Amino acid sequence: MRRGLLMPAFALALPGLPLAAATWAWHQGLALPVLLWTDALVWLLVIAVLAGFWLGRRSEPLREGWRRVLADAPAMASAVVLAVFVLIGLADSVHVRLALPAAGAASSGWSVEVTSALDLVLDDLRERRERTYSAPLATHAFQRETVVGADGRSVREFPRLRHGGAHLADPETEHRADILRRGLSGLLAGLLLAVLVGVVMVALVARARAMPWRRAARAILRSDTAPDGRPAPHWLALGVTLCAIALLAGLCTALSSHYHVLGTSKVGQSVLYLSLKSVRTSLVIGTLTTLVLLPFAVVLGIMAGYFRGWVDDLIQYVYTVVESIPSVLLIAAGVLLIQVYMESNPGAFATAAQRADFRLLMLCVILGVANWTTLARLLRGEALRLRELEFVQAAHAFGLSHGRIIARHLLPNTVHVVLIASVMGFSGLVLAEAVLSYVGVGVDPSMISFGTMINDARLEMAREPMVWWSLAATFAFMLALVLAANLFADAVRDAFDPRGGARAGQGGGA
Amino acid sequence: MGAYLLRRLLYAIPILVGVNLLTFALFFMVNTPDDMARMQLGVKRVTPEAIEDWKRERGYDRPLFVNPQASGAGRVTDTVFFDKSVRLFAFDFGRADDGRDIGREIRERMWPSLAIALPVFVLGLFAYLASAMLLVFFRATRLDLAGVVACVILMSVSAMFYIIAGQYLASKAWRLAPISGYAEGWAMPAFLVLPVVIGVVAGLGAGTRWYRTLLLEEMGREYVRAARARGLSEPQVMYSHVLPNALIPILTGVVVVIPSLFLGSLLYESFFGIPGLGSYTIDAINAQDFAVVRAMVFLGSVLYIAGLILTDLSYAWADPRVRFE
C-alpha cells in the first residue's frame, strides 16, 4: 500500500518542490520567478515521463524490460551518471530574477539577469572570477602582465590570481601542501558519503529480500540475481558508480573553495561552472527535440501504416521530401529564418536569457522537424505489421472505430519502438549541438553550451603554451554524458527489442 | 531496366518539386524579403528606400506568384517564384549576394570537397569493414568485447575533438603535415593527408560497430551453418558466403551517400580551410546569404535522390535475384 503511494508522491514532489520554493521566494520579495519556455517544457517532460511510468506500472513486458536494463552493469552505471546529469539539469531549469538591493524604503525592482537554482547553489563558483585565463589549481595568472611594484618600477611578471590560492601567504612553499591537504580532506568527505550510500543500499537490499545484513552485503558484492530468479538490479554497479561520483564531488568541492579546479576561461569564468551549466543545454536539446518530434512521428507514422492507400502515399511523400534535404542544410535554413524573426521582433524578449532560450527552443523544434522521419518510417513499418495481426483484425470485426483501434491496440504495442528510438537518438543530438554551434547555426552565442565552449577554446589552439583545460573539461563532460547515454541506449534496445537487438533505422529506397 | 530507371527519375520530380516548394515557403513566405533586407542592412536606422534597393538588386521586389503588371507569359515568369525557384530545375542558381554566379562557384568548389570526401569514404569503407571482420572472426572472445567497448567509446567522442587533437598532434607536436590550407597540383596530397586520416579515424567507432552488427546478423543465418557443416573453414565461410550476402545491407547504407560526397563536410572544410562546398555553405550561413543556402538545399536533395536511385541499381548488381519490373 505504501509502495503504491510512493510513485505519485514522488511525481508531485519533483516538479512541486522547486515550484513551491520559487513561489515562497516571490512572496518574500526575494525573487521573481521566470518561466522560460524550455523550463516549462522540461518540467512537462518530467511529468510526462513520470506519468508514463505510472501508466505502464502494471504492464509486465515494460517492467520486465526495465528489470533487464537495470540488471546490466554498464546500463546501471550509466543510468546513475545520467541521473546525476539530469539532476544538475533540473536544478538549472528553475529560473528567477533576484530582487535588486533595495535603494531606500521600497525595493527597486528585479535584476535583468536571470539566475537559476543551480546558479544560486554554485554562487561561489560563479562570483569568483579572474581577469582571464588561469590554469587548473593555479595561484598565478597564465600570462605575464605589467605590474607596478611597490618601488614604482613596472615589471613583467605572472601576477597572483584574485581568488585562486589567494589565501596562501607564500604560494611557492605552501601551494602543493595546501592542495594535498584540501584534496585529501575532500576525498575523505567523499569516502564518508560513499560509505553512507553503501550502508543505505545494504539496508535496502536486506529489507527487500528479508535477509540479514551480512548476507545482503555478500549478495551485492557477488551481484546475485533475486531469489525468485528474475534479474535483480545490479546493486554493485550502482554502488561503485555512486562512490566514484561521491569521491569526485568531494574532491571538487573541497578544492574549489579556494582554487579553480578546472581553470578559468578567457573572461575569467570558472571552467567547472561553465561545464556544469552546459549540461542543461545538452539535455534540453537531447530530450525536447524528441518531445517535439514524437507527435509528428507517431501520428503520421501510425496513420500511414494503418490506413495505407492514399494516406500512406501522401505521408510517405512528405517524409521523403523532408528526408531528401540534407539535415545540416535544413537546420541551417531553419535557424537563419529564426534569426530573421528574432531580429525583426526585438521587443518580444524581456531579457537576454529569454531571447537565448527562445532560440534554444526553436533549435529543438527545427531539429525535431529534421529528425522525425526515421521514427515515422519505423512506426509505419510496425503499424503495417500490427494491422494484419489477429487481435487487430478481431477488434475490427467487432466494429471498433479506427481511433479506438489505434489508441487501444496499436499505440501500446509500439511503445517499445518509440522508447528505443528516443533513447538512441539522445547521444546523437548532444553531439550535433556541438557541431551546429560551431557552424554558427546552433544555440545563441551567449548561451553556455559544450558547442560554444569548444568554439571558444578552439581559437586558443595556436597559443603557446596551449590553453588546454577548457577543451579537456568539455571533452571529459561530453564523453561522460554521451558515453553514458550510448551504453544506456544499447541496454534499452537489447531489453525492449523483441527481435533481439535487430538494427534500427536503416536508410533505404523510397 | 531502362523503363525502371525512367520511372524512378519521373518519381524524383514530385519530390524535387516538394523540396522546392518547401524552401520557397521557408525563405519567402515565413519571412518576407523585407525581413531579410532589414536583417542584412542592420535592423536600426534602415530606410524604406534602402530596403527597396536591396530587394531590387536581388530581384525580390516582384510579386511572389502572379505578376499582374506583366503581359502574356510574363505574368507567371516575371515573379519571384519563377525566377528563384523554378529556375533551380535548370540548375540556374542565380547570383550570390556578392554578385558572383552561384552555379560557377559550385562547379569550381566541388572538386576540393571531393578531394577530401572521396578518400575518406573509400578508405573508411575498407577500414571499417576490415576491423568489423576482425571482430567477427573473434566473436564472443575478449578481443571482440574489447573491440566493441572501444567502438562505443570512440563513437562517444565528438568529431571536433578528433580534429582538434589531430591538428595538435600532427601539426604542432610532430610537425608532420600543414595544420590547414589547400593547394592544387602536386602540393595537394600534403594538405589532404591530415583531414583524410582524421576523417577515417573519427568514423571508426560507429563504422566498425555498424558493419559488425550487419555481419553478425548474416552470420546467424541457416546457410552459414550449412556451409560450416560442409566443412568449410571460417575464412572461407566469411569471404565467400557471409560477405557477398552482407553486401545488400552494406550497399543500402553506403551507395546513397556517394553523390552527396560532392557537398563535402561543413566541419572538416571549415577546420582545415578547404575551399570546397562545405566551407562555401558555412560562409553563406555566416553572411546570411539566402540565395546560396537555397541553392545548396536544392543541390543536396538532387544528390540525395540520385543516391537513392543508384542504391536500387546497385542491388541489381549485387544480387542477381533483384529484378526491376
Tab-separated table of C-alpha atoms in Angstrom, chain A residues 317 320-326 328-330 332-333 336-341 343-344 346 377 424 431 434-435 438-441 451 454 458 461-464 466 471 474-475 478-479 482-483 486-487 490 493 501-510, chain B residues 8 11 14-15 17-19 22-23 26-27 30-31 35-36 38-39 43 152-153 155-158 160-161 164 167-168 172 179 209-210 213-214 217 249 252 263 266-267 270-271 281-282 284-286 288 290 293 296-297 300-301 304-305 308 312 315:
chain	number	residue	atom	x	y	z
A	317	TYR	CA	5.767	11.679	-49.926
A	320	THR	CA	10.677	11.613	-48.423
A	321	VAL	CA	10.725	15.324	-49.244
A	322	VAL	CA	11.925	16.238	-45.753
A	323	GLU	CA	14.437	13.418	-45.742
A	324	SER	CA	15.904	14.343	-49.104
A	325	ILE	CA	17.074	17.718	-47.805
A	326	PRO	CA	20.465	17.219	-46.118
A	328	VAL	CA	22.521	20.236	-41.811
A	329	LEU	CA	21.176	22.454	-44.576
A	330	LEU	CA	17.589	22.116	-43.393
A	332	ALA	CA	20.798	25.935	-41.206
A	333	ALA	CA	17.876	27.263	-43.225
A	336	LEU	CA	18.590	31.540	-40.338
A	337	LEU	CA	14.867	32.134	-40.539
A	338	ILE	CA	14.569	32.167	-36.751
A	339	GLN	CA	17.359	34.720	-36.655
A	340	VAL	CA	15.491	36.891	-39.117
A	341	TYR	CA	12.368	36.602	-36.985
A	343	GLU	CA	15.972	40.424	-35.398
A	344	SER	CA	12.712	41.837	-36.678
A	346	PRO	CA	13.490	42.578	-30.789
A	377	ARG	CA	9.352	5.206	-41.017
A	424	MET	CA	19.060	6.017	-29.105
A	431	LEU	CA	26.925	15.624	-30.401
A	434	ALA	CA	28.348	20.978	-30.549
A	435	VAL	CA	28.824	20.806	-34.318
A	438	TYR	CA	30.438	25.591	-34.188
A	439	VAL	CA	28.983	26.059	-37.660
A	440	GLY	CA	27.014	29.028	-36.352
A	441	VAL	CA	23.523	27.589	-36.521
A	451	GLY	CA	29.446	23.757	-28.534
A	454	ILE	CA	34.658	24.157	-27.839
A	458	ARG	CA	39.473	26.186	-30.407
A	461	MET	CA	44.941	26.221	-30.121
A	462	ALA	CA	47.650	28.408	-31.587
A	463	ARG	CA	48.602	29.921	-28.218
A	464	GLU	CA	51.960	28.885	-26.832
A	466	MET	CA	48.425	25.895	-25.098
A	471	LEU	CA	38.964	21.692	-24.068
A	474	THR	CA	34.489	19.876	-22.278
A	475	PHE	CA	35.902	16.623	-23.573
A	478	MET	CA	30.779	15.378	-23.076
A	479	LEU	CA	32.386	11.962	-23.075
A	482	VAL	CA	27.442	10.744	-24.412
A	483	LEU	CA	29.104	7.504	-23.345
A	486	ASN	CA	25.144	5.313	-25.574
A	487	LEU	CA	25.624	2.492	-23.079
A	490	ASP	CA	22.237	-0.098	-26.028
A	493	ARG	CA	17.459	-1.579	-27.081
A	501	GLY	CA	18.873	-6.252	-30.921
A	502	ALA	CA	17.992	-6.032	-34.583
A	503	ARG	CA	19.263	-2.874	-36.078
A	504	ALA	CA	17.058	0.150	-36.068
A	505	GLY	CA	16.769	2.920	-38.582
A	506	GLN	CA	18.125	1.763	-41.864
A	507	GLY	CA	18.177	4.111	-44.759
A	508	GLY	CA	16.563	2.798	-47.870
A	509	GLY	CA	14.943	3.313	-51.198
A	510	ALA	CA	11.804	5.359	-51.337
B	8	ARG	CA	12.439	6.313	-60.827
B	11	TYR	CA	9.215	9.772	-59.382
B	14	PRO	CA	7.455	15.404	-57.474
B	15	ILE	CA	9.941	15.088	-54.615
B	17	VAL	CA	9.007	19.943	-56.575
B	18	GLY	CA	8.163	19.354	-52.926
B	19	VAL	CA	11.637	20.390	-51.800
B	22	LEU	CA	9.156	23.872	-49.084
B	23	THR	CA	12.278	26.003	-49.425
B	26	LEU	CA	10.514	28.898	-45.818
B	27	PHE	CA	12.550	31.607	-47.472
B	30	VAL	CA	7.543	32.591	-43.462
B	31	ASN	CA	9.885	35.545	-43.582
B	35	ASP	CA	12.589	40.971	-43.110
B	36	MET	CA	15.682	39.628	-44.838
B	38	ARG	CA	16.223	44.585	-42.677
B	39	MET	CA	18.392	41.855	-41.201
B	43	VAL	CA	17.781	46.474	-38.005
B	152	VAL	CA	31.374	2.698	-28.116
B	153	ILE	CA	33.983	4.950	-26.542
B	155	MET	CA	31.776	6.973	-31.137
B	156	SER	CA	31.047	8.911	-27.945
B	157	VAL	CA	33.722	11.464	-28.757
B	158	SER	CA	32.638	14.453	-30.781
B	160	MET	CA	35.537	18.106	-33.248
B	161	PHE	CA	37.836	16.580	-30.648
B	164	ILE	CA	41.468	19.370	-32.677
B	167	GLN	CA	45.663	19.057	-35.707
B	168	TYR	CA	47.544	19.494	-32.476
B	172	LYS	CA	52.059	21.283	-33.735
B	179	ILE	CA	47.644	22.415	-39.987
B	209	ARG	CA	30.137	-1.293	-34.886
B	210	TRP	CA	27.637	-0.910	-37.709
B	213	THR	CA	26.190	-5.829	-36.457
B	214	LEU	CA	25.441	-6.430	-40.134
B	217	GLU	CA	23.283	-10.853	-38.339
B	249	PRO	CA	22.596	-4.198	-46.290
B	252	THR	CA	21.923	0.225	-48.547
B	263	LEU	CA	28.815	18.534	-50.973
B	266	LEU	CA	30.969	21.621	-43.255
B	267	LEU	CA	33.055	20.677	-40.253
B	270	SER	CA	35.990	24.807	-42.081
B	271	PHE	CA	38.600	23.411	-39.687
B	281	THR	CA	27.873	26.839	-47.176
B	282	ILE	CA	29.342	27.944	-43.854
B	284	ALA	CA	26.891	31.702	-46.738
B	285	ILE	CA	25.321	30.863	-43.371
B	286	ASN	CA	27.537	33.345	-41.570
B	288	GLN	CA	23.227	35.146	-44.205
B	290	PHE	CA	19.932	33.150	-48.521
B	293	VAL	CA	21.713	28.384	-48.857
B	296	MET	CA	22.678	24.205	-51.624
B	297	VAL	CA	19.431	22.818	-50.222
B	300	GLY	CA	21.652	18.478	-51.724
B	301	SER	CA	18.250	16.962	-52.370
B	304	TYR	CA	20.325	12.507	-52.276
B	305	ILE	CA	17.675	11.354	-54.726
B	308	LEU	CA	18.572	6.518	-53.806
B	312	ASP	CA	18.461	0.482	-56.300
B	315	TYR	CA	21.068	-4.006	-55.640
